[in-house]
Amino acid sequence: VINTVGPVWEGNQVWFILGGGAIFAAWPPLYAVSFSGFYLAMFAVLAALILRPVGFKYRSKREGHAWRNGWDWALFVGGAVPALIFGVAVGNVLQGVPFQITEDLMPLYPGAFYAKFLGLLNPFALLAGVVSLSMLLLHGAGWLTLKTEAAVQRRAIAIGSVAGLVAIAAYVLAGVWLAYGIPGYALTSEVAANGPSNPLLSTVAHQGSWLAAYALRPWIAIAPVLGIAGMALAILAMRKGNGAALIFSGLAIFGVIASVGLTMFPFILPSSIQPDASLTVWDASSSHLTLFVMLVVSVIFVPIILAYTAWVYKVLWGKVTVAEITENKNAY
């Protein structure tokens, strides 16, 4: 399992860094406000992500079951903790985050730092964390269905099938909970075109349902449908040993994430204690010049990155077998 991702994990993990940098460049207030409130959670994610490269590099440096088993657990933590915390974070965002913004645009989070962290671990947020973790387990199982064979593939199919069913059930339950148990947010004033990036210039109502967005923009229903259908098709493909399960699970992940973004639009970080301080895609954005530079850089370099990444996967195409790992002294 480790050797299926060994040659490509470093490149994949760089996307986390790119994503963090893009958020900082495109929405500086979002970066500032979210990191102020999710500081301990982000630190836990960072610590877990640090374990991953260390685990990959050190696991096979020494013989011995205890040594390798310890690094296997480190790799487990390095993968599971970010997957869970990212889902928990999304669950909290949907409920509204308890922050305030002063007149000089300083974010404030009332209460002790440990209380803020424990407050993130509420039932709905944990349910969102289950969706995230099980959904990514399904994706990993889809990858192993494509890249492995025999006992490893069979185990991946068994685990992925259960994870997929859990993901579907948890996602549907979260949707029902969001519709009937969690009030939504709505702008009650116009956002000034070409105005300053100041969330305090708009007024927000914390009432109604998030799912009212589907009445205003019915076409966005394609996102949750894609999420559920993608997970169901991934399970069916896996059970047939078909590597297309990876494609279906990828579409499911896209659908689930898109359903959150489209449901919340235009909000990206609502406030539960000062609704007027809620951040939207407009009043938390960078200047037009910054966004234009980001667009130009993305148009030029993202295709290049995708091209050489695709080439790497083409070179490494095929299944990883036990025999290859046994014969290769440089295996992970």
Coordinates of C-alpha atoms in Angstrom, one line a residue:
V1 CA 0.0 0.0 0.0
I2 CA 2.8 2.4 0.9
N3 CA 4.7 1.7 -2.3
T4 CA 1.7 2.6 -4.4
V5 CA 1.9 6.2 -3.2
G6 CA 5.6 6.3 -2.4
P7 CA 6.7 7.9 -5.8
V8 CA 4.0 10.5 -5.9
W9 CA 3.0 11.6 -2.4
E10 CA 5.5 14.5 -2.2
G11 CA 4.1 16.1 -5.3
N12 CA 0.6 15.6 -4.1
Q13 CA 1.2 17.1 -0.7
V14 CA 2.6 20.3 -2.3
W15 CA -1.0 21.1 -3.3
F16 CA -1.8 21.7 0.3
I17 CA 0.9 24.4 0.4
L18 CA -0.3 25.8 -2.9
G19 CA -3.9 25.9 -1.6
G20 CA -2.9 27.7 1.6
G21 CA -0.9 30.2 -0.4
A22 CA -3.8 30.8 -2.8
I23 CA -6.2 31.4 0.1
F24 CA -3.8 34.0 1.6
A25 CA -3.4 35.7 -1.8
A26 CA -7.1 35.7 -2.8
W27 CA -8.8 36.2 0.5
P28 CA -6.4 37.7 3.1
P29 CA -9.2 38.4 5.7
L30 CA -10.4 34.7 5.5
Y31 CA -6.9 33.6 6.2
A32 CA -6.5 35.9 9.1
V33 CA -9.9 35.3 10.7
S34 CA -10.0 31.5 10.2
F35 CA -6.4 30.9 11.4
S36 CA -7.1 33.0 14.5
G37 CA -10.0 30.7 15.5
F38 CA -8.8 27.4 14.2
Y39 CA -5.2 27.8 15.4
L40 CA -5.0 24.6 17.5
A41 CA -6.8 22.6 14.8
M42 CA -4.5 23.9 12.1
F43 CA -1.5 23.1 14.3
A44 CA -2.8 19.6 14.7
V45 CA -3.1 19.3 10.9
L46 CA 0.4 20.6 10.4
A47 CA 1.9 18.2 13.0
A48 CA 0.1 15.3 11.3
L49 CA 1.3 16.4 7.8
I50 CA 4.8 16.5 9.2
L51 CA 4.5 12.9 10.3
R52 CA 3.8 11.8 6.7
P53 CA 7.2 12.6 5.0
V54 CA 9.1 11.4 8.1
G55 CA 7.1 8.2 8.1
F56 CA 7.6 7.6 4.4
K57 CA 11.4 8.3 4.6
Y58 CA 12.2 6.5 7.9
R59 CA 10.0 3.4 7.8
S60 CA 12.4 1.2 5.9
K61 CA 15.6 2.6 7.2
R62 CA 15.8 -0.1 9.9
E63 CA 14.6 -3.7 10.1
G64 CA 12.3 -4.7 12.9
H65 CA 8.6 -5.1 13.4
A66 CA 8.3 -2.5 16.2
W67 CA 10.2 0.1 14.2
R68 CA 8.0 -0.3 11.1
N69 CA 4.8 -0.7 13.0
G70 CA 5.5 2.6 14.8
W71 CA 5.9 4.4 11.5
D72 CA 2.9 2.7 10.1
W73 CA 0.9 4.3 13.0
A74 CA 2.5 7.6 12.3
L75 CA 1.4 7.4 8.6
F76 CA -2.1 6.5 9.8
V77 CA -2.3 9.6 12.0
G78 CA -0.7 11.7 9.3
G79 CA -3.6 10.7 6.9
A80 CA -6.5 10.4 9.2
V81 CA -6.1 13.5 11.4
P82 CA -6.2 16.1 8.5
A83 CA -9.1 14.2 6.8
L84 CA -11.1 14.4 10.0
I85 CA -10.2 18.0 11.0
F86 CA -10.9 19.4 7.6
G87 CA -14.4 17.9 7.7
V88 CA -14.9 19.2 11.3
A89 CA -13.8 22.6 10.1
V90 CA -16.4 22.6 7.3
G91 CA -19.1 21.5 9.7
N92 CA -18.3 24.5 12.0
V93 CA -18.3 26.9 9.0
L94 CA -21.8 25.7 8.0
Q95 CA -23.0 26.5 11.6
G96 CA -21.2 29.8 11.8
V97 CA -17.9 30.5 13.6
P98 CA -18.0 32.5 16.9
F99 CA -15.9 35.5 15.9
Q100 CA -16.3 39.2 15.9
I101 CA -14.6 41.9 13.9
T102 CA -13.8 45.3 15.4
E103 CA -14.2 48.6 13.6
D104 CA -10.5 48.5 12.7
L105 CA -11.1 45.0 11.2
M106 CA -9.4 43.0 13.9
P107 CA -10.8 39.5 14.4
L108 CA -11.8 38.5 18.0
Y109 CA -12.7 35.1 19.4
P110 CA -14.2 35.4 22.9
G111 CA -13.2 32.8 25.5
A112 CA -10.1 30.7 26.4
F113 CA -8.1 29.1 23.6
Y114 CA -8.8 25.6 24.8
A115 CA -12.5 26.3 24.9
K116 CA -12.4 27.4 21.3
F117 CA -10.8 24.1 20.3
L118 CA -13.2 22.0 22.2
G119 CA -16.1 24.1 20.9
L120 CA -15.2 22.9 17.4
L121 CA -15.9 19.3 18.4
N122 CA -19.7 19.6 18.4
P123 CA -22.0 16.8 17.0
F124 CA -22.7 18.3 13.6
A125 CA -19.1 19.1 13.0
L126 CA -18.0 15.6 14.0
L127 CA -20.6 14.2 11.6
A128 CA -19.1 16.4 8.8
G129 CA -15.7 14.9 9.9
V130 CA -17.1 11.4 9.5
V131 CA -18.2 12.3 6.0
S132 CA -14.8 13.7 5.1
L133 CA -12.8 10.7 6.6
S134 CA -15.0 8.0 5.1
M135 CA -15.2 9.7 1.8
L136 CA -11.4 9.8 1.6
L137 CA -11.1 6.2 2.8
L138 CA -13.3 5.3 -0.2
H139 CA -11.0 7.3 -2.5
G140 CA -7.9 5.5 -1.1
A141 CA -9.6 2.2 -1.6
G142 CA -10.4 3.2 -5.2
W143 CA -6.7 3.9 -5.7
L144 CA -5.7 0.6 -4.3
T145 CA -8.2 -1.2 -6.4
L146 CA -6.5 0.3 -9.4
K147 CA -2.9 -0.2 -8.2
T148 CA -2.8 -3.5 -6.3
E149 CA -3.9 -7.1 -6.7
A150 CA -4.7 -10.2 -4.7
A151 CA -5.1 -10.0 -0.9
V152 CA -4.3 -6.2 -0.7
Q153 CA -6.9 -5.4 -3.4
R154 CA -9.5 -7.6 -1.7
R155 CA -8.9 -5.9 1.6
A156 CA -9.1 -2.5 0.0
I157 CA -12.4 -3.4 -1.6
A158 CA -13.9 -4.6 1.6
I159 CA -12.9 -1.5 3.6
G160 CA -13.8 0.8 0.8
S161 CA -17.2 -0.6 0.4
V162 CA -18.0 -0.1 4.1
A163 CA -16.4 3.4 4.0
G164 CA -18.5 4.3 1.0
L165 CA -21.8 3.3 2.6
V166 CA -20.9 5.2 5.8
A167 CA -20.0 8.3 3.7
I168 CA -23.3 8.2 1.8
A169 CA -25.3 7.7 5.0
A170 CA -23.4 10.4 6.9
Y171 CA -23.7 12.9 4.0
V172 CA -27.4 12.4 3.6
L173 CA -27.9 12.7 7.4
A174 CA -25.8 15.9 7.4
G175 CA -27.9 17.3 4.6
V176 CA -31.2 16.6 6.5
W177 CA -29.7 18.1 9.7
L178 CA -28.5 21.2 7.7
A179 CA -32.0 21.6 6.2
Y180 CA -34.0 21.4 9.4
G181 CA -31.6 21.9 12.4
I182 CA -29.2 24.6 11.4
P183 CA -30.2 28.2 10.5
G184 CA -28.6 29.6 7.4
Y185 CA -27.3 33.1 6.5
A186 CA -28.5 35.6 4.0
L187 CA -27.4 39.0 2.8
T188 CA -30.0 41.7 3.6
S189 CA -28.1 44.6 1.9
E190 CA -26.4 45.0 -1.4
V191 CA -22.6 44.6 -1.6
A192 CA -21.1 47.7 -3.2
A193 CA -19.5 47.0 -6.5
N194 CA -15.8 48.0 -6.6
G195 CA -16.1 48.7 -2.9
P196 CA -13.5 48.2 -0.2
S197 CA -12.9 44.7 1.3
N198 CA -14.8 45.4 4.5
P199 CA -17.4 42.9 5.7
L200 CA -18.9 45.4 8.2
L201 CA -20.3 47.4 5.3
S202 CA -23.0 44.8 4.6
T203 CA -25.8 43.4 6.8
V204 CA -26.5 39.8 7.3
A205 CA -29.5 37.8 8.7
H206 CA -28.9 34.6 10.5
Q207 CA -32.2 32.9 9.8
G208 CA -34.0 30.5 7.5
S209 CA -32.3 27.5 5.9
W210 CA -29.1 27.1 4.0
L211 CA -31.1 24.9 1.5
A212 CA -33.1 28.0 0.4
A213 CA -30.2 28.4 -2.1
Y214 CA -31.6 25.4 -4.0
A215 CA -34.9 27.2 -4.5
L216 CA -33.0 30.3 -5.9
R217 CA -30.5 28.3 -8.0
P218 CA -32.0 24.9 -8.7
W219 CA -29.1 23.9 -10.9
I220 CA -26.8 23.6 -7.9
A221 CA -28.6 20.4 -7.0
I222 CA -26.3 18.6 -9.4
A223 CA -23.5 18.9 -6.8
P224 CA -25.0 16.7 -4.0
V225 CA -26.4 14.3 -6.7
L226 CA -22.9 13.9 -8.1
G227 CA -21.6 13.4 -4.6
I228 CA -24.0 10.6 -3.8
A229 CA -24.0 9.0 -7.2
G230 CA -20.2 9.1 -7.4
M231 CA -19.9 7.3 -4.1
A232 CA -22.5 4.7 -5.1
L233 CA -20.8 4.0 -8.5
A234 CA -17.4 3.9 -6.8
I235 CA -18.6 1.1 -4.5
L236 CA -20.1 -0.8 -7.4
A237 CA -16.9 -0.4 -9.5
M238 CA -14.7 -1.5 -6.6
R239 CA -16.7 -4.6 -5.9
K240 CA -16.1 -5.6 -9.6
G241 CA -12.4 -4.9 -9.2
N242 CA -12.6 -2.0 -11.7
G243 CA -10.1 0.8 -11.4
A244 CA -12.8 3.2 -12.5
A245 CA -13.7 3.4 -8.8
L246 CA -11.0 6.0 -8.4
I247 CA -12.6 8.2 -11.0
F248 CA -16.1 7.9 -9.5
S249 CA -14.8 8.6 -6.0
G250 CA -12.9 11.7 -7.3
L251 CA -16.2 12.9 -8.8
A252 CA -17.9 12.2 -5.5
I253 CA -15.4 14.3 -3.6
F254 CA -15.8 17.1 -6.1
G255 CA -19.6 16.9 -5.7
V256 CA -19.5 16.9 -1.9
I257 CA -17.1 19.9 -1.7
A258 CA -19.0 21.8 -4.4
S259 CA -22.3 21.2 -2.6
V260 CA -20.9 23.0 0.4
G261 CA -19.5 25.9 -1.6
L262 CA -22.6 26.4 -3.8
T263 CA -25.0 26.1 -0.8
M264 CA -23.1 28.7 1.2
F265 CA -22.4 31.1 -1.7
P266 CA -21.6 34.0 -1.4
F267 CA -20.5 33.3 2.3
I268 CA -17.1 31.7 3.0
L269 CA -16.9 32.3 6.7
P270 CA -20.2 33.3 8.5
S271 CA -20.1 34.5 12.1
S272 CA -22.5 33.0 14.6
I273 CA -22.2 35.9 17.2
Q274 CA -21.9 38.9 14.9
P275 CA -23.6 38.0 11.6
D276 CA -22.7 41.3 10.0
A277 CA -19.1 40.4 10.3
S278 CA -19.5 37.3 8.1
L279 CA -17.0 37.1 5.3
T280 CA -18.3 36.8 1.7
V281 CA -16.3 36.1 -1.5
W282 CA -16.6 39.8 -2.3
D283 CA -15.9 41.7 0.9
A284 CA -13.0 39.5 1.9
S285 CA -11.2 39.4 -1.4
S286 CA -7.9 40.9 -2.5
S287 CA -7.6 43.8 -5.0
H288 CA -8.5 43.4 -8.6
L289 CA -4.7 43.7 -9.5
T290 CA -3.8 40.8 -7.1
L291 CA -6.6 38.6 -8.5
F292 CA -5.6 39.4 -12.1
V293 CA -2.0 38.4 -11.4
M294 CA -3.2 35.2 -9.8
L295 CA -5.3 34.5 -12.8
V296 CA -2.4 35.0 -15.3
V297 CA -0.1 32.9 -13.2
S298 CA -2.7 30.1 -12.9
V299 CA -3.5 30.1 -16.6
I300 CA 0.2 29.7 -17.4
F301 CA 1.6 27.4 -14.7
V302 CA -1.3 25.1 -13.7
P303 CA -1.5 23.4 -17.1
I304 CA 2.3 22.9 -17.0
I305 CA 2.0 21.4 -13.5
L306 CA -0.8 19.1 -14.6
A307 CA 1.1 18.1 -17.7
Y308 CA 4.2 16.9 -15.9
T309 CA 2.1 15.4 -13.1
A310 CA 0.2 13.4 -15.7
W311 CA 3.6 12.3 -17.2
V312 CA 4.8 11.0 -13.8
Y313 CA 1.6 8.9 -13.4
K314 CA 2.0 7.6 -17.0
V315 CA 5.6 6.5 -16.3
L316 CA 4.5 4.8 -13.0
W317 CA 1.3 3.3 -14.5
G318 CA 0.5 -0.3 -13.6
K319 CA 0.0 -2.4 -10.5
V320 CA 2.5 -2.6 -7.6
T321 CA 3.1 -6.3 -6.8
V322 CA 4.5 -8.1 -3.8
A323 CA 7.3 -9.6 -6.0
E324 CA 8.4 -6.1 -7.2
I325 CA 8.7 -4.8 -3.6
T326 CA 10.5 -7.9 -2.4
E327 CA 13.1 -7.7 -5.2
N328 CA 13.6 -3.9 -4.8
K329 CA 15.8 -3.0 -1.9
N330 CA 14.9 0.7 -2.3
A331 CA 11.2 0.1 -1.7
Y332 CA 9.5 2.0 1.1

